[in-house]
mmCIF file of C-alpha atoms and ligand atoms in Angstrom:
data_model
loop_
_atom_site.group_PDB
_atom_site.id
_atom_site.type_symbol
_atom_site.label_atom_id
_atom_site.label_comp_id
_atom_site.label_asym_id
_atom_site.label_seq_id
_atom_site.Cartn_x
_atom_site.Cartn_y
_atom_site.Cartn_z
ATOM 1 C CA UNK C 21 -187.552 -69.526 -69.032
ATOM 2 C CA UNK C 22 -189.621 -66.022 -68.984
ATOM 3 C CA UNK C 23 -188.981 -63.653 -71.908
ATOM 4 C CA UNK C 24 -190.388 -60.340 -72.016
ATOM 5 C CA UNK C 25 -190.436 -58.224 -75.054
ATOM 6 C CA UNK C 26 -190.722 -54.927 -75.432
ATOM 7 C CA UNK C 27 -193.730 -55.279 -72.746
ATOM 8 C CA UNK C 28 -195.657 -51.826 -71.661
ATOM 9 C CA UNK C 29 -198.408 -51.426 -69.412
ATOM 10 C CA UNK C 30 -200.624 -48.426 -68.271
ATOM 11 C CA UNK C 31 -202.981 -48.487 -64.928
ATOM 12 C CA UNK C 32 -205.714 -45.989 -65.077
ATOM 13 C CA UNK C 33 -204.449 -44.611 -68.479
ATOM 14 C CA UNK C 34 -200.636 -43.811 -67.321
ATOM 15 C CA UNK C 35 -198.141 -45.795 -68.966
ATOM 16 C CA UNK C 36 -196.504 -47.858 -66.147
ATOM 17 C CA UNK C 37 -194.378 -50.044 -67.599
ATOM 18 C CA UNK C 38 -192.622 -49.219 -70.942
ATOM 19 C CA UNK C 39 -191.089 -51.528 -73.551
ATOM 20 C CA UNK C 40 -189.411 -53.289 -70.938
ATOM 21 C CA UNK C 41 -187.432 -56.393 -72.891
ATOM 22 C CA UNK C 42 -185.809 -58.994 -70.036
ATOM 23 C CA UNK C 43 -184.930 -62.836 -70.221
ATOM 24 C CA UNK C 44 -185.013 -64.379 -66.727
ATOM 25 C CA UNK C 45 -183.384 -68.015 -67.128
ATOM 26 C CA UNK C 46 -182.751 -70.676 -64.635
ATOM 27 C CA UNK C 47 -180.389 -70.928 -61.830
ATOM 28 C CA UNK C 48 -180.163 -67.606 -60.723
ATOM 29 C CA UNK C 49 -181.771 -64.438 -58.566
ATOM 30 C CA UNK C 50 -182.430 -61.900 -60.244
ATOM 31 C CA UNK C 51 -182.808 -58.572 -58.739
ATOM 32 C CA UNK C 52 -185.376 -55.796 -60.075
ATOM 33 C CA UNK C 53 -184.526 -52.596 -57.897
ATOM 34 C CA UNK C 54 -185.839 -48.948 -58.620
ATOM 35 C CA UNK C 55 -187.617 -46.610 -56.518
ATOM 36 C CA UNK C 56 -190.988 -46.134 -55.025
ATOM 37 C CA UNK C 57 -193.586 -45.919 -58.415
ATOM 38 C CA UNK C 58 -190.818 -47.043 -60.665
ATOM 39 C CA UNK C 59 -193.490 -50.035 -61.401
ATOM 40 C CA UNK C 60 -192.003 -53.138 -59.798
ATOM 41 C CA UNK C 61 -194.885 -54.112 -58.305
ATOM 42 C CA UNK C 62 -196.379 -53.486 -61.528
ATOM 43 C CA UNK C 63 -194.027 -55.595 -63.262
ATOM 44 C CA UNK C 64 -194.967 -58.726 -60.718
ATOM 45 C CA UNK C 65 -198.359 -58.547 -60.959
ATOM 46 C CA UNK C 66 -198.072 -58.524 -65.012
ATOM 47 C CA UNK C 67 -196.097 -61.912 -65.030
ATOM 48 C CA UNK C 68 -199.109 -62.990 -62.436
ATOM 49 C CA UNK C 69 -201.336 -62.195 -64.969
ATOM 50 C CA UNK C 70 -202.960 -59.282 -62.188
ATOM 51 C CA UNK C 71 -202.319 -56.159 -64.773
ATOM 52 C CA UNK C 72 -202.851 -56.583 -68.754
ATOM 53 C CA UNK C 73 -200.165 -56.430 -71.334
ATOM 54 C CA UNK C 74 -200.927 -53.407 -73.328
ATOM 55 C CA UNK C 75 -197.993 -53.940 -76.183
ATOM 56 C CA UNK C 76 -195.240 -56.296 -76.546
ATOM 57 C CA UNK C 77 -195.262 -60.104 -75.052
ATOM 58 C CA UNK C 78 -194.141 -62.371 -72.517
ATOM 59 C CA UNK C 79 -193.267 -65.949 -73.056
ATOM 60 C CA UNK C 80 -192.823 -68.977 -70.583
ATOM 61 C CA UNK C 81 -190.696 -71.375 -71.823
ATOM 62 C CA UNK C 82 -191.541 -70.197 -75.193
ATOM 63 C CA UNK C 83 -195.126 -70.064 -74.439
ATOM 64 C CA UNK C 84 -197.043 -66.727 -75.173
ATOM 65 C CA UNK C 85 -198.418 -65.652 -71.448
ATOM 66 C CA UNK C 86 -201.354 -64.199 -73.275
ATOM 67 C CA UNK C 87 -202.802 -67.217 -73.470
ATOM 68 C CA UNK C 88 -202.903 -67.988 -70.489
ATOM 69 C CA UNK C 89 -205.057 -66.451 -67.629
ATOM 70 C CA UNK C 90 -203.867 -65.663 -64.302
ATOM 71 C CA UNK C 91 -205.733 -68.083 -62.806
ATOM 72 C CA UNK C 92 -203.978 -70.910 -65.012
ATOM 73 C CA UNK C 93 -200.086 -69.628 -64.727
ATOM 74 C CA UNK C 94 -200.092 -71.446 -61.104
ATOM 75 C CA UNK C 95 -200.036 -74.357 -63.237
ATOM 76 C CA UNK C 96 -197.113 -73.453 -64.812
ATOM 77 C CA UNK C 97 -194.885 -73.718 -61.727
ATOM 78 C CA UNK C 98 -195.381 -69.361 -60.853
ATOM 79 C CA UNK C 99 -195.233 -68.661 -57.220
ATOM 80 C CA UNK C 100 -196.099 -65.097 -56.170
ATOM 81 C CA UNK C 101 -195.430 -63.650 -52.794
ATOM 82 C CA UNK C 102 -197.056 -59.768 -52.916
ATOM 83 C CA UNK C 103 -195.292 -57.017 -51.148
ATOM 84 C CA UNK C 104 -198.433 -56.722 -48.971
ATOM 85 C CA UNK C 105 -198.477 -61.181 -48.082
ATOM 86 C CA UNK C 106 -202.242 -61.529 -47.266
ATOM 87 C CA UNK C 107 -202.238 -64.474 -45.442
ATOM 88 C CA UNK C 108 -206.402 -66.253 -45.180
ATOM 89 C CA UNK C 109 -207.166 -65.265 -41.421
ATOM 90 C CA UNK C 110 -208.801 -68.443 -41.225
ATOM 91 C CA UNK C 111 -206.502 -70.899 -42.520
ATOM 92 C CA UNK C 112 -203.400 -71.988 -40.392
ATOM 93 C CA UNK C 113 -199.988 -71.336 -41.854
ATOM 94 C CA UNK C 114 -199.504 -75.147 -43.128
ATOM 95 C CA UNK C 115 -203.499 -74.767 -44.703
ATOM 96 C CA UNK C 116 -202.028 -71.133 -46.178
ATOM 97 C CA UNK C 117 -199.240 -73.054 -47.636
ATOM 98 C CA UNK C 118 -200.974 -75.704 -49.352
ATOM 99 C CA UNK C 119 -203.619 -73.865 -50.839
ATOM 100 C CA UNK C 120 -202.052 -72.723 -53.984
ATOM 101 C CA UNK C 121 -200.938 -75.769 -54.629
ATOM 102 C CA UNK C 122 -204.311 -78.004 -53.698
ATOM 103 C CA UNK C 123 -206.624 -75.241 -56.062
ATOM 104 C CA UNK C 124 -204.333 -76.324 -59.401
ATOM 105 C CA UNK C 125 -205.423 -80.247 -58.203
ATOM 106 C CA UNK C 126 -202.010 -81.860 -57.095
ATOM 107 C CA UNK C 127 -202.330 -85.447 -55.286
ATOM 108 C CA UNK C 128 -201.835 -85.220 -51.815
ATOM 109 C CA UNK C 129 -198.510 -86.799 -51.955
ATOM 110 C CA UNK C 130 -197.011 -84.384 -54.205
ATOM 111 C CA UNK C 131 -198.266 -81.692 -51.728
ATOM 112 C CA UNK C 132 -197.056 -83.239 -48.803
ATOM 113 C CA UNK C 133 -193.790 -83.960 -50.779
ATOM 114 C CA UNK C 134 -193.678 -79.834 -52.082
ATOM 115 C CA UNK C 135 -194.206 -78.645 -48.157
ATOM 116 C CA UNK C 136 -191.552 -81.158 -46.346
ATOM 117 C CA UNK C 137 -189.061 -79.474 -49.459
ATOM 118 C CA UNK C 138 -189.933 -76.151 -48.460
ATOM 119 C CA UNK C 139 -189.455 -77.107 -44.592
ATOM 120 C CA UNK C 140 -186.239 -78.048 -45.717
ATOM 121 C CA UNK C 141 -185.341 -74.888 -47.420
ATOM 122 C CA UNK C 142 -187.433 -72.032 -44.983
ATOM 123 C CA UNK C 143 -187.070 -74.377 -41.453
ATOM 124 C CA UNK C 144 -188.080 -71.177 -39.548
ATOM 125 C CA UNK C 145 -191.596 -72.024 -41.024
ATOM 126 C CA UNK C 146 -191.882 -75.592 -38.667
ATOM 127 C CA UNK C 147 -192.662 -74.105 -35.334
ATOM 128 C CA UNK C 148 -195.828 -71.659 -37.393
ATOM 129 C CA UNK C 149 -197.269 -74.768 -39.085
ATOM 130 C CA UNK C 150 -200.353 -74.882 -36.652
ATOM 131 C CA UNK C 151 -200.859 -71.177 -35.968
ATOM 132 C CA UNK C 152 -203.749 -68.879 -37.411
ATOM 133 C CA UNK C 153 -202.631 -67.053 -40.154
ATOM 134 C CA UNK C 154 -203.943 -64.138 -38.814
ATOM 135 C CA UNK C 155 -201.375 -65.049 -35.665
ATOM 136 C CA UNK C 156 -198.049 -64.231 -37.164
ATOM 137 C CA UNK C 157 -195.919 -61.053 -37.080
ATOM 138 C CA UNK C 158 -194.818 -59.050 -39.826
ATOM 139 C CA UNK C 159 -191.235 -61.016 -40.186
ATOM 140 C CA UNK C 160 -193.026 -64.319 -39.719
ATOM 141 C CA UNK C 161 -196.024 -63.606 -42.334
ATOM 142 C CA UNK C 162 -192.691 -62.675 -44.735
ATOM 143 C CA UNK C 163 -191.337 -66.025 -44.251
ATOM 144 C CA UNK C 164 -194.305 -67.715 -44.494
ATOM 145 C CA UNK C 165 -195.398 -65.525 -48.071
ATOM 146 C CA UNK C 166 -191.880 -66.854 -49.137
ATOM 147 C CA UNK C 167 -192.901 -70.298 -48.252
ATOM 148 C CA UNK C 168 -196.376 -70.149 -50.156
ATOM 149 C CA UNK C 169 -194.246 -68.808 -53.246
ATOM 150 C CA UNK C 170 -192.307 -71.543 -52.958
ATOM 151 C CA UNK C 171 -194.892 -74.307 -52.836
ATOM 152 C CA UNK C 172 -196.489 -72.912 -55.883
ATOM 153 C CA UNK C 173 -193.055 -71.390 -58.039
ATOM 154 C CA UNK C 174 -191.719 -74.918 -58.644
ATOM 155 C CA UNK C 175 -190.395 -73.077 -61.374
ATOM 156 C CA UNK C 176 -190.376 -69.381 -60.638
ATOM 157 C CA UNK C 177 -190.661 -67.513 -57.542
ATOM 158 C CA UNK C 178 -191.902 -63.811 -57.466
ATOM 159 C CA UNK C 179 -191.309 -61.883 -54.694
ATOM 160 C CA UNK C 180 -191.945 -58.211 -54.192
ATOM 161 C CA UNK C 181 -189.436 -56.231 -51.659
ATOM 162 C CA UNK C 182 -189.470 -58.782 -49.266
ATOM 163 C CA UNK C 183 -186.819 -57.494 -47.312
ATOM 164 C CA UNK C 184 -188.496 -54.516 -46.527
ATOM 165 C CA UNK C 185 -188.640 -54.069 -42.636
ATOM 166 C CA UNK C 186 -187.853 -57.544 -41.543
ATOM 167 C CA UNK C 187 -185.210 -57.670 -39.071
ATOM 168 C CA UNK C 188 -181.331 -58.509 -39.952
ATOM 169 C CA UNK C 189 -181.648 -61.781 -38.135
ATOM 170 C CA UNK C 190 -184.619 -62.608 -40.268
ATOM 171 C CA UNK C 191 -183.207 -61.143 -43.319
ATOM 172 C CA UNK C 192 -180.437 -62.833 -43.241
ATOM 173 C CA UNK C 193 -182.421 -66.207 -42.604
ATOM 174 C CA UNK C 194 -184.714 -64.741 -45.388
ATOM 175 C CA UNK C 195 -181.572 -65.139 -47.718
ATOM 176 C CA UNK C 196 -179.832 -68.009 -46.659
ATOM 177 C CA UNK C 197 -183.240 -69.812 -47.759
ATOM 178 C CA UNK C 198 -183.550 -68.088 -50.890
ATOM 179 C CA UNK C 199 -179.644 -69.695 -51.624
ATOM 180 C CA UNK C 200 -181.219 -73.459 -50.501
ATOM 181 C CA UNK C 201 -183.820 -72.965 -52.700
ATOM 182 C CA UNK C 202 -181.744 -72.140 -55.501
ATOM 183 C CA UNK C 203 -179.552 -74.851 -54.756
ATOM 184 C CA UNK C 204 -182.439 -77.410 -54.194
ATOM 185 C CA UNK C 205 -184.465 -76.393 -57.245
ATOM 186 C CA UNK C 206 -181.337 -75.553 -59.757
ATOM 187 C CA UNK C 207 -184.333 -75.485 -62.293
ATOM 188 C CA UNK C 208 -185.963 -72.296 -61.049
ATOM 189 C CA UNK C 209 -185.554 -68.756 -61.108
ATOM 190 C CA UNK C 210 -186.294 -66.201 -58.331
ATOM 191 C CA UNK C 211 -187.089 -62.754 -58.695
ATOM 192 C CA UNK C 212 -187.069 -59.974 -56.055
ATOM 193 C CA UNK C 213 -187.531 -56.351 -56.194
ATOM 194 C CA UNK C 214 -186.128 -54.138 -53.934
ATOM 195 C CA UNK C 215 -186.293 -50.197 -53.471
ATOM 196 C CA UNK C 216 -183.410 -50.106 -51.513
ATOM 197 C CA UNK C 217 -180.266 -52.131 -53.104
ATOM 198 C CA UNK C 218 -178.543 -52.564 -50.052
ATOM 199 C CA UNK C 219 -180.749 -54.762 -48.094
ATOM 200 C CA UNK C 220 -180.061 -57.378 -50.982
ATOM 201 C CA UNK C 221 -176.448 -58.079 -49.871
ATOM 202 C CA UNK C 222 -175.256 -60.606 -52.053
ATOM 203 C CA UNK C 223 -178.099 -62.676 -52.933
ATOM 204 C CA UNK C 224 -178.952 -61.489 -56.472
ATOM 205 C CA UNK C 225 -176.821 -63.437 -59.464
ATOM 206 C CA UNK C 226 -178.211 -60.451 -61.418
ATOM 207 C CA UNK C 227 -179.565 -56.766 -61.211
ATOM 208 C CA UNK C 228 -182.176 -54.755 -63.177
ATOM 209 C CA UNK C 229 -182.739 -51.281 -62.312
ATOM 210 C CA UNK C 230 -186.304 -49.871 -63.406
ATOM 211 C CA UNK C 231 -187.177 -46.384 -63.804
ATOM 212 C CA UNK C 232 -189.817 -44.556 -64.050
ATOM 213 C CA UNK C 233 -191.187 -48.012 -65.877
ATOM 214 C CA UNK C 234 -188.201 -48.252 -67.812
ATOM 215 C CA UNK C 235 -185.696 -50.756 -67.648
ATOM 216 C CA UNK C 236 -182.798 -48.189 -67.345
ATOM 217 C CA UNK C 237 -179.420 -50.868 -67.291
ATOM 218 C CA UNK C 238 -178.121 -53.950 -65.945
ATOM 219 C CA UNK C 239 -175.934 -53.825 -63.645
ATOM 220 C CA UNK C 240 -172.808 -56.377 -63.754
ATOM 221 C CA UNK C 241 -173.271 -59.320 -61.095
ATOM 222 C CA UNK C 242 -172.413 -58.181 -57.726
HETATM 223 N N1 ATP D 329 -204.105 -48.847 -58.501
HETATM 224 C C1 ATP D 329 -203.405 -47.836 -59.050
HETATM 225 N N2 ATP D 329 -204.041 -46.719 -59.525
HETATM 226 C C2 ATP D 329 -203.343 -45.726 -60.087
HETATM 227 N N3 ATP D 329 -202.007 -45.734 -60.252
HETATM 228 C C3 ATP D 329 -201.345 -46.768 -59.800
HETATM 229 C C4 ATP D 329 -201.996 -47.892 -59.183
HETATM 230 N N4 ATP D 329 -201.061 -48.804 -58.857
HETATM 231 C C5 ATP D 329 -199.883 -48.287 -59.222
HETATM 232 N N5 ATP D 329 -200.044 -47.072 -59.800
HETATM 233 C C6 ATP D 329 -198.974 -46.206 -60.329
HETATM 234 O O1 ATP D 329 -198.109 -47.004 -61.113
HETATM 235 C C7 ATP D 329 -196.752 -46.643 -60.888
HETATM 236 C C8 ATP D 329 -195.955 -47.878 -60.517
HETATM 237 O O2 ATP D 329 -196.443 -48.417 -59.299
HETATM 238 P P1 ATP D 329 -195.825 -49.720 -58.649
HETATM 239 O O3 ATP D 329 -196.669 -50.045 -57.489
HETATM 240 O O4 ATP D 329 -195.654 -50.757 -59.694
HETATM 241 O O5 ATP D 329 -194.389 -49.192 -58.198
HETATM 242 P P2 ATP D 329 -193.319 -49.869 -57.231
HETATM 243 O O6 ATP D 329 -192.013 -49.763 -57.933
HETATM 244 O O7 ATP D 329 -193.774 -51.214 -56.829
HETATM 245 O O8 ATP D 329 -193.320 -48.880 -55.999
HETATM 246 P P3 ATP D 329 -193.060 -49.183 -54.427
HETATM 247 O O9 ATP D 329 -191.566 -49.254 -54.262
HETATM 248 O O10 ATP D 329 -193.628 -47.993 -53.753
HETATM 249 O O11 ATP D 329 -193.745 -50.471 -54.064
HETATM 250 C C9 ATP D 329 -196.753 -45.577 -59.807
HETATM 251 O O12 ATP D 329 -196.553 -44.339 -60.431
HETATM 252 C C10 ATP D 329 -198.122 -45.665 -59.201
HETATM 253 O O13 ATP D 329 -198.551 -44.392 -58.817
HETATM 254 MG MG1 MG D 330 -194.202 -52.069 -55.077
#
């Protein structure tokens, strides 16, 4: 599904990401774990589109990502859910999760038809429908950024340390969706970076361990 090639990246003039080369295919989660700066974020927020491609390329289902702005690679089925979640203040948390999907111009139905799907795989998200998005707690706004992903990511779903201070009863809600949604969407891939390895359990099918913008091994499947 998402080939990267030799792929390298500077911000500000420091190489970030170096000749990273990566398939991420269908069925699976796939784990990207390496410290603080090791450039996971950095690696997200090139698939999004967010950070240029200085050498090297990326291609979605053997399309070259360069051709395609950020703002277009919604379309392609890429759901994003940034480490920091950014919820719209304004919007409630069933407006928040539409969004994404309503700016790319699906029908109503299919909307309706991509949010009762991702009620069925993140449930927790049925009582915070109606609530502000400005209204939710740290855990909650993580669920909810998971559920946005998912709307959009019919195909791939991004998601940057998620696990990162939520509680273990949300965590382990957190990844007993992320197995539905594999399940439910056997066509998609999910990717999740992590810091600390650990909090992953047993949810990735896969590791990668960046380093210092390198992509330093892969680890056998847990
Ligand atoms: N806006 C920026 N300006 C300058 N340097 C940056 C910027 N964003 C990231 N970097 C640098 O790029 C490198 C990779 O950062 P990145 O955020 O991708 O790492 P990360 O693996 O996501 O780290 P963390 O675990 O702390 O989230 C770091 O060395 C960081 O200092
Ligand atoms: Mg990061």
């Amino acid at each position: 599904m998402l080939e990267l090639n030799a792929v390298s990246a500077r911000i500000a003039g420091i190489p970030v990401l170096r000749g990273i080369s990566a398939r991420f295919d269908a069925g699976g989660t796939i784990a990207v774990v390496g410290r603080n700066g090791a450039g996971k974020t950095t690696l997200l927020r090139l698939i999004m589109g967010f950070v240029p491609l200085l050498q090297g390329n990326a291609a979605f289902d053997g399309r070259d990502l360069a051709t395609v702005p950020a703002r277009d690679r919604v379309r392609l089925g890429i759901g994003y859910a940034p480490e920091d979640r950014v919820m719209f203040p304004t919007f409630s948390v069933e407006e928040n999760l539409r969004f994404p999907c309503e700016v790319i111009g699906l029908s109503r139905r299919d909307v309706d038809d991509r949010l009762a799907q991702t009620l069925d795989i993140v449930p927790e998200l049925k009582p915070m429908l109606p609530r502000s998005g400005a209204a939710l707690s740290g855990g909650q706004g993580k669920m909810a950024a998971l559920g946005r992903a998912i709307m959009a990511g019919e195909r791939l779903v991004l998601l940057d340390e998620p696990f990162q201070g939520l509680a273990p009863v949300l965590a382990q809600q957190y990844s007993a969706s992320l197995q539905r949604l594999i399940a439910a969407r056997p066509r998609s891939c999910v990717v999740i970076t992590e810091s600390n390895r650990s909090l992953l359990g047993d949810v990735p099918t896969r590791t990668l361990v960046l380093e210092r913008g390198e992509l330093s091994q892969e680890a056998a499947p847990a």
